[in-house]
Short mmCIF file of C-alpha atoms (C1' of nucleotides) in Angstrom, two decimals:
data_model
loop_
_atom_site.label_atom_id
_atom_site.label_comp_id
_atom_site.label_asym_id
_atom_site.label_seq_id
_atom_site.Cartn_x
_atom_site.Cartn_y
_atom_site.Cartn_z
CA UNK A 1 114.35 101.40 59.27
CA UNK A 2 114.77 101.06 63.04
CA UNK A 3 111.60 99.94 64.79
CA UNK A 4 110.45 102.21 67.58
CA UNK A 5 110.40 100.25 70.83
CA UNK A 6 106.98 100.16 72.45
CA UNK A 7 107.07 101.19 76.09
CA UNK A 8 105.35 98.88 78.52
CA UNK A 9 104.27 100.72 81.61
CA UNK A 10 104.88 97.89 84.06
CA UNK A 11 108.46 97.50 82.97
CA UNK A 12 109.30 101.11 83.70
CA UNK A 13 111.32 101.93 86.79
CA UNK A 14 109.74 105.38 86.98
CA UNK A 15 106.28 103.83 87.21
CA UNK A 16 107.38 101.42 89.91
CA UNK A 17 108.68 104.35 91.93
CA UNK A 18 105.62 106.47 91.19
CA UNK A 19 103.46 103.63 92.49
CA UNK A 20 105.62 102.87 95.52
CA UNK A 21 105.59 106.55 96.44
CA UNK A 22 101.82 106.69 96.45
CA UNK A 23 101.59 103.51 98.49
CA UNK A 24 104.11 104.79 101.02
CA UNK A 25 102.09 107.96 101.26
CA UNK A 26 98.99 106.03 102.15
CA UNK A 27 100.95 103.84 104.54
CA UNK A 28 102.19 106.84 106.52
CA UNK A 29 98.91 108.68 106.26
CA UNK A 30 97.29 105.73 108.01
CA UNK A 31 100.10 105.19 110.49
CA UNK A 32 100.10 108.87 111.47
CA UNK A 33 96.34 109.22 111.67
CA UNK A 34 96.46 109.42 115.50
CA UNK A 35 98.62 112.54 115.13
CA UNK A 36 96.70 114.01 112.22
CA UNK A 37 99.88 114.41 110.16
CA UNK A 38 100.43 113.97 106.42
CA UNK A 39 103.63 112.42 105.12
CA UNK A 40 105.19 115.74 104.02
CA UNK A 41 104.32 117.25 107.39
CA UNK A 42 105.89 114.25 109.10
CA UNK A 43 109.19 114.54 107.24
CA UNK A 44 109.26 118.26 107.98
CA UNK A 45 108.92 117.42 111.67
CA UNK A 46 111.59 114.71 111.37
CA UNK A 47 114.04 117.30 110.09
CA UNK A 48 113.05 119.73 112.79
CA UNK A 49 113.43 117.15 115.54
CA UNK A 50 116.99 116.72 114.33
CA UNK A 51 117.91 120.32 113.59
CA UNK A 52 115.46 122.86 115.03
CA UNK A 53 115.51 125.78 115.01
CA UNK A 54 115.84 126.04 111.25
CA UNK A 55 115.06 128.58 108.58
CA UNK A 56 112.51 127.75 105.88
CA UNK A 57 115.38 127.79 103.40
CA UNK A 58 117.32 125.18 105.34
CA UNK A 59 114.30 122.90 105.70
CA UNK A 60 113.85 123.23 101.96
CA UNK A 61 117.40 122.07 101.34
CA UNK A 62 116.90 118.99 103.48
CA UNK A 63 113.59 118.05 101.88
CA UNK A 64 114.22 119.40 98.36
CA UNK A 65 111.16 121.64 98.58
CA UNK A 66 110.78 125.33 97.77
CA UNK A 67 108.96 128.05 99.65
CA UNK A 68 105.91 127.64 97.46
CA UNK A 69 105.38 124.24 99.03
CA UNK A 70 106.80 124.90 102.47
CA UNK A 71 105.12 128.17 103.37
CA UNK A 72 101.58 126.77 103.35
CA UNK A 73 102.71 123.43 104.83
CA UNK A 74 104.44 125.16 107.73
CA UNK A 75 101.45 127.42 108.27
CA UNK A 76 99.36 124.28 108.69
CA UNK A 77 101.84 122.79 111.16
CA UNK A 78 101.72 126.10 113.03
CA UNK A 79 97.94 126.20 113.13
CA UNK A 80 97.93 122.66 114.52
CA UNK A 81 100.31 123.69 117.26
CA UNK A 82 103.45 121.81 116.21
CA UNK A 83 105.73 124.74 115.40
CA UNK A 84 106.18 128.50 115.66
CA UNK A 85 107.20 130.82 112.81
CA UNK A 86 109.11 134.00 113.52
CA UNK A 87 111.26 136.38 111.54
CA UNK A 88 114.89 136.31 112.59
CA UNK A 89 115.90 139.46 114.47
CA UNK A 90 119.31 139.33 112.77
CA UNK A 91 117.92 139.04 109.25
CA UNK A 92 114.34 139.98 108.76
CA UNK A 93 114.20 138.07 105.49
CA UNK A 94 114.48 134.64 107.08
CA UNK A 95 111.76 132.91 109.04
CA UNK A 96 112.89 130.74 111.93
CA UNK A 97 110.88 127.62 112.65
CA UNK A 98 110.87 126.36 116.23
CA UNK A 99 109.24 123.31 117.75
CA UNK A 100 106.51 123.78 120.34
CA UNK A 101 106.24 121.86 123.60
CA UNK A 102 103.61 119.71 121.92
CA UNK A 103 106.07 118.71 119.19
CA UNK A 104 108.79 117.94 121.70
CA UNK A 105 106.53 115.94 123.96
CA UNK A 106 104.94 113.92 121.15
CA UNK A 107 108.18 113.13 119.39
CA UNK A 108 108.77 109.73 120.95
CA UNK A 109 105.16 108.72 120.47
CA UNK A 110 105.46 109.47 116.74
CA UNK A 111 108.77 107.62 116.52
CA UNK A 112 107.29 104.60 118.29
CA UNK A 113 104.22 104.59 116.11
CA UNK A 114 106.22 104.77 112.87
CA UNK A 115 108.74 102.19 114.01
CA UNK A 116 106.08 99.71 114.99
CA UNK A 117 104.22 100.18 111.71
CA UNK A 118 107.40 99.72 109.74
CA UNK A 119 107.95 96.43 111.54
CA UNK A 120 104.68 95.19 110.08
CA UNK A 121 106.10 95.67 106.60
CA UNK A 122 108.24 92.60 107.18
CA UNK A 123 111.22 93.87 105.25
CA UNK A 124 114.65 92.62 106.24
CA UNK A 125 117.45 95.09 106.80
CA UNK A 126 119.24 93.59 103.84
CA UNK A 127 116.28 94.18 101.57
CA UNK A 128 115.96 97.76 102.73
CA UNK A 129 119.66 98.41 102.30
CA UNK A 130 119.74 96.91 98.81
CA UNK A 131 116.83 99.05 97.81
CA UNK A 132 118.39 102.16 99.34
CA UNK A 133 121.66 101.54 97.57
CA UNK A 134 120.14 101.20 94.13
CA UNK A 135 117.93 104.21 94.70
CA UNK A 136 120.86 106.32 95.85
CA UNK A 137 122.63 105.43 92.65
CA UNK A 138 119.51 106.24 90.66
CA UNK A 139 119.19 109.61 92.39
CA UNK A 140 122.70 110.49 91.37
CA UNK A 141 122.03 109.59 87.76
CA UNK A 142 118.88 111.69 87.78
CA UNK A 143 120.73 114.59 89.39
CA UNK A 144 123.36 114.59 86.73
CA UNK A 145 120.68 114.78 84.07
CA UNK A 146 118.33 117.15 85.82
CA UNK A 147 119.35 120.76 85.90
CA UNK A 148 121.95 120.14 88.57
CA UNK A 149 120.08 120.93 91.82
CA UNK A 150 122.25 123.54 93.40
CA UNK A 151 121.92 121.78 96.78
CA UNK A 152 124.69 122.15 99.26
CA UNK B 1 113.14 101.56 129.91
CA UNK B 2 113.48 101.06 126.15
CA UNK B 3 115.01 104.01 124.34
CA UNK B 4 112.96 105.38 121.46
CA UNK B 5 114.94 105.11 118.23
CA UNK B 6 115.49 108.48 116.60
CA UNK B 7 114.53 108.46 112.92
CA UNK B 8 117.08 109.85 110.52
CA UNK B 9 115.44 111.11 107.36
CA UNK B 10 118.21 110.13 104.99
CA UNK B 11 118.15 106.53 106.16
CA UNK B 12 114.47 106.14 105.37
CA UNK B 13 113.47 104.17 102.30
CA UNK B 14 110.25 106.15 102.00
CA UNK B 15 112.21 109.38 101.72
CA UNK B 16 114.52 107.95 99.10
CA UNK B 17 111.50 106.96 97.05
CA UNK B 18 109.75 110.26 97.68
CA UNK B 19 112.85 112.05 96.41
CA UNK B 20 113.42 109.75 93.44
CA UNK B 21 109.80 110.19 92.42
CA UNK B 22 110.10 113.95 92.33
CA UNK B 23 113.33 113.74 90.36
CA UNK B 24 111.81 111.34 87.85
CA UNK B 25 108.92 113.72 87.51
CA UNK B 26 111.23 116.54 86.59
CA UNK B 27 113.19 114.27 84.30
CA UNK B 28 110.11 113.37 82.28
CA UNK B 29 108.68 116.85 82.42
CA UNK B 30 111.84 118.08 80.71
CA UNK B 31 112.07 115.16 78.30
CA UNK B 32 108.44 115.60 77.26
CA UNK B 33 108.54 119.37 76.98
CA UNK B 34 108.38 119.18 73.15
CA UNK B 35 105.02 117.45 73.52
CA UNK B 36 103.77 119.57 76.38
CA UNK B 37 102.95 116.51 78.49
CA UNK B 38 103.27 115.98 82.23
CA UNK B 39 104.38 112.63 83.62
CA UNK B 40 100.88 111.52 84.68
CA UNK B 41 99.53 112.53 81.28
CA UNK B 42 102.33 110.56 79.64
CA UNK B 43 101.60 107.35 81.54
CA UNK B 44 97.92 107.73 80.74
CA UNK B 45 98.85 107.89 77.06
CA UNK B 46 101.20 104.90 77.46
CA UNK B 47 98.30 102.82 78.72
CA UNK B 48 96.05 104.05 75.97
CA UNK B 49 98.59 103.32 73.25
CA UNK B 50 98.55 99.74 74.53
CA UNK B 51 94.85 99.29 75.22
CA UNK B 52 92.68 102.01 73.73
CA UNK B 53 89.76 102.33 73.68
CA UNK B 54 89.40 102.10 77.45
CA UNK B 55 86.94 103.25 80.09
CA UNK B 56 88.06 105.70 82.76
CA UNK B 57 87.62 102.90 85.27
CA UNK B 58 89.99 100.62 83.40
CA UNK B 59 92.64 103.31 83.02
CA UNK B 60 92.32 103.86 86.75
CA UNK B 61 93.01 100.21 87.43
CA UNK B 62 96.17 100.28 85.35
CA UNK B 63 97.50 103.48 86.91
CA UNK B 64 96.04 103.07 90.42
CA UNK B 65 94.19 106.37 90.12
CA UNK B 66 90.56 107.22 90.85
CA UNK B 67 88.12 109.36 88.91
CA UNK B 68 88.89 112.36 91.10
CA UNK B 69 92.35 112.42 89.56
CA UNK B 70 91.58 111.06 86.13
CA UNK B 71 88.57 113.13 85.16
CA UNK B 72 90.42 116.47 85.16
CA UNK B 73 93.60 114.90 83.73
CA UNK B 74 91.70 113.36 80.84
CA UNK B 75 89.85 116.62 80.23
CA UNK B 76 93.23 118.28 79.80
CA UNK B 77 94.41 115.60 77.39
CA UNK B 78 91.16 116.09 75.50
CA UNK B 79 91.54 119.86 75.33
CA UNK B 80 95.07 119.40 73.97
CA UNK B 81 93.78 117.11 71.26
CA UNK B 82 95.24 113.77 72.39
CA UNK B 83 92.02 111.91 73.20
CA UNK B 84 88.25 111.94 72.88
CA UNK B 85 85.78 111.27 75.71
CA UNK B 86 82.39 109.77 74.98
CA UNK B 87 79.71 107.98 76.93
CA UNK B 88 79.34 104.37 75.97
CA UNK B 89 76.10 103.76 74.03
CA UNK B 90 75.74 100.38 75.78
CA UNK B 91 76.17 101.75 79.29
CA UNK B 92 75.70 105.45 79.76
CA UNK B 93 77.59 105.36 83.03
CA UNK B 94 80.97 104.60 81.49
CA UNK B 95 83.07 107.06 79.52
CA UNK B 96 85.11 105.62 76.67
CA UNK B 97 88.49 107.20 75.97
CA UNK B 98 89.78 107.00 72.40
CA UNK B 99 93.03 108.20 70.91
CA UNK B 100 92.94 110.92 68.27
CA UNK B 101 94.93 110.89 65.04
CA UNK B 102 97.38 113.25 66.70
CA UNK B 103 98.01 110.74 69.49
CA UNK B 104 98.48 107.89 67.03
CA UNK B 105 100.79 109.85 64.77
CA UNK B 106 102.95 111.22 67.59
CA UNK B 107 103.30 107.94 69.41
CA UNK B 108 106.62 106.91 67.93
CA UNK B 109 108.07 110.37 68.37
CA UNK B 110 107.23 110.23 72.08
CA UNK B 111 108.66 106.72 72.39
CA UNK B 112 111.86 107.78 70.66
CA UNK B 113 112.22 110.88 72.79
CA UNK B 114 111.75 108.97 76.05
CA UNK B 115 114.02 106.13 75.00
CA UNK B 116 116.84 108.45 74.02
CA UNK B 117 116.53 110.43 77.26
CA UNK B 118 116.58 107.24 79.29
CA UNK B 119 119.82 106.27 77.58
CA UNK B 120 121.40 109.41 78.99
CA UNK B 121 120.69 108.15 82.50
CA UNK B 122 123.50 105.64 82.04
CA UNK B 123 121.84 102.88 84.01
CA UNK B 124 122.69 99.32 83.12
CA UNK B 125 119.93 96.81 82.57
CA UNK B 126 121.15 94.93 85.61
CA UNK B 127 120.88 97.98 87.80
CA UNK B 128 117.40 98.70 86.55
CA UNK B 129 116.28 95.12 87.05
CA UNK B 130 117.70 94.94 90.57
CA UNK B 131 115.91 98.10 91.46
CA UNK B 132 112.66 96.90 89.89
CA UNK B 133 112.85 93.61 91.74
CA UNK B 134 113.31 95.17 95.16
CA UNK B 135 110.58 97.71 94.47
CA UNK B 136 108.18 95.03 93.32
CA UNK B 137 108.76 93.23 96.58
CA UNK B 138 108.31 96.48 98.49
CA UNK B 139 105.04 97.17 96.66
CA UNK B 140 103.71 93.80 97.73
CA UNK B 141 104.60 94.43 101.35
CA UNK B 142 102.90 97.82 101.22
CA UNK B 143 99.84 96.31 99.57
CA UNK B 144 99.46 93.74 102.27
CA UNK B 145 99.54 96.48 104.88
CA UNK B 146 97.51 99.08 103.02
CA UNK B 147 93.79 98.51 102.85
CA UNK B 148 94.14 95.77 100.27
CA UNK B 149 93.70 97.62 96.95
CA UNK B 150 90.88 95.74 95.37
CA UNK B 151 92.72 95.76 92.01
CA UNK B 152 92.04 93.03 89.56
"C1'" DA C 1 124.77 157.53 101.79
"C1'" DA C 2 122.90 155.46 97.54
"C1'" DC C 3 122.32 152.43 93.92
"C1'" DG C 4 122.12 147.79 92.09
"C1'" DA C 5 122.39 142.88 92.81
"C1'" DT C 6 121.23 139.15 95.59
"C1'" DT C 7 118.56 136.61 98.84
"C1'" DA C 8 114.42 134.67 101.64
"C1'" DA C 9 109.62 134.22 101.85
"C1'" DA C 10 105.41 134.81 100.14
"C1'" DT C 11 102.19 134.77 96.44
"C1'" DT C 12 99.94 133.25 92.16
"C1'" DG C 13 98.63 129.96 88.84
"C1'" DT C 14 98.50 125.25 87.09
"C1'" DA C 15 98.45 120.38 87.88
"C1'" DG C 16 98.20 116.02 90.65
"C1'" DT C 17 96.30 113.13 94.45
"C1'" DC C 18 92.97 111.36 97.43
"C1'" DG C 19 88.78 111.02 100.56
"C1'" DA C 20 84.08 111.73 100.54
"C1'" DT C 21 79.97 112.80 98.46
"C1'" DT C 22 76.72 113.35 94.56
"C1'" DT C 23 74.63 112.27 90.22
"C1'" DT C 24 73.21 109.27 86.89
"C1'" DC C 25 72.48 104.98 85.08
"C1'" DT C 26 72.04 99.86 85.26
"C1'" DA C 27 70.81 95.59 87.42
"C1'" DA C 28 68.21 92.79 90.42
"C1'" DC C 29 64.39 91.54 92.81
"C1'" DT C 30 59.84 91.48 94.52
"C1'" DA D 1 56.35 98.38 86.91
"C1'" DG D 2 58.73 100.04 91.03
"C1'" DT D 3 61.89 99.95 94.51
"C1'" DT D 4 66.44 99.17 95.91
"C1'" DA D 5 71.32 98.10 95.48
"C1'" DG D 6 75.30 98.75 93.06
"C1'" DA D 7 78.53 100.87 89.69
"C1'" DA D 8 80.92 104.76 86.99
"C1'" DA D 9 81.97 109.53 86.60
"C1'" DA D 10 81.94 113.77 88.23
"C1'" DT D 11 82.36 117.05 91.86
"C1'" DC D 12 84.18 119.19 96.08
"C1'" DG D 13 87.58 120.12 99.54
"C1'" DA D 14 92.15 119.73 101.42
"C1'" DC D 15 96.95 119.13 100.61
"C1'" DT D 16 101.22 118.75 97.72
"C1'" DA D 17 104.37 120.40 94.22
"C1'" DC D 18 106.61 123.56 91.22
"C1'" DA D 19 107.41 127.55 87.91
"C1'" DA D 20 107.29 132.27 87.89
"C1'" DT D 21 106.70 136.53 89.96
"C1'" DT D 22 106.62 139.83 93.82
"C1'" DT D 23 108.00 141.90 98.14
"C1'" DA D 24 111.11 143.07 101.48
"C1'" DA D 25 115.57 142.97 103.49
"C1'" DT D 26 120.57 142.70 103.09
"C1'" DC D 27 124.98 143.10 100.89
"C1'" DG D 28 128.48 145.22 97.85
"C1'" DT D 29 130.30 148.62 95.55
"C1'" DT D 30 131.11 152.97 94.47
#
DNA sequence: AACGATTAAATTGTAGTCGATTTTCTAACT
DNA sequence: AGTTAGAAAATCGACTACAATTTAATCGTT
């Protein structure tokens, strides 16, 4: 009879990532307190600073989020004056997100704040790159198991 | 004048972890579908299979979760017949969580299911251990920045 | 032009997560 | 004993996240 292997929580990669994710969340929540941004709001802005204007759909592809998450999140960013939301004149189904003057003018301040906080983490570039590499590999393994995310 | 570094989302470790966490969540959600368990519910059971009976406080220390998260989660586990919740006779403030017969009898089936799904991920032990090691280091760096989690 | 299929957002419902507060109980001290 | 300080859960509010459905617009085909 094969013995069922007990599963120790602390030895599980998933739990390590689950924990790291929560800690990163808190880290950014604190770092971004001056701007009153949550981590998901921050990464939405990051994408927009690179690619705006963008449709909700396109933001979702970058962040792997669906409209159920993005619609309320973007409404919050809009109500705080970071973005505008408007239906495309060419295709009334899509909503085009644009950055406001506030978002454009505060961009560098946010970048500076995040960069300086990251410095305090005292991670070497090598450490970060090692971690990124293994996680990229892990992501691919998970993708091939998960229902194949029809991302582009 | 120093140029502000633009921040590319895909090069951010936090985003990699944020993404991996969501994918792991889906992975376990699917794997545990036969048992109708979410990932957080599963890790709560993992801890209990190791240490039950436990107080809510103690579970929270293991999982880094507070009562605001655990109380409703444990109520769900209770309503699905996995656990019981009772005030300690010695100290009426603490709630003692015990495993039901169902939880004890299904333990090995859950272990087997998770183990066999993990095999499909095709990760070598070396890869997993490398990843764990870098994440452990990362966790420590985040802890020393974050408000020092008064864990035990 | 008209019907059916597809697509983009929005909506709804369930579950997690945390900060902050509240409630209840215990412990400690005068 | 009585007051206060502290601890453990529960509660409340705000924000994510996702599955599933709905709504509205567009596209394709006849």
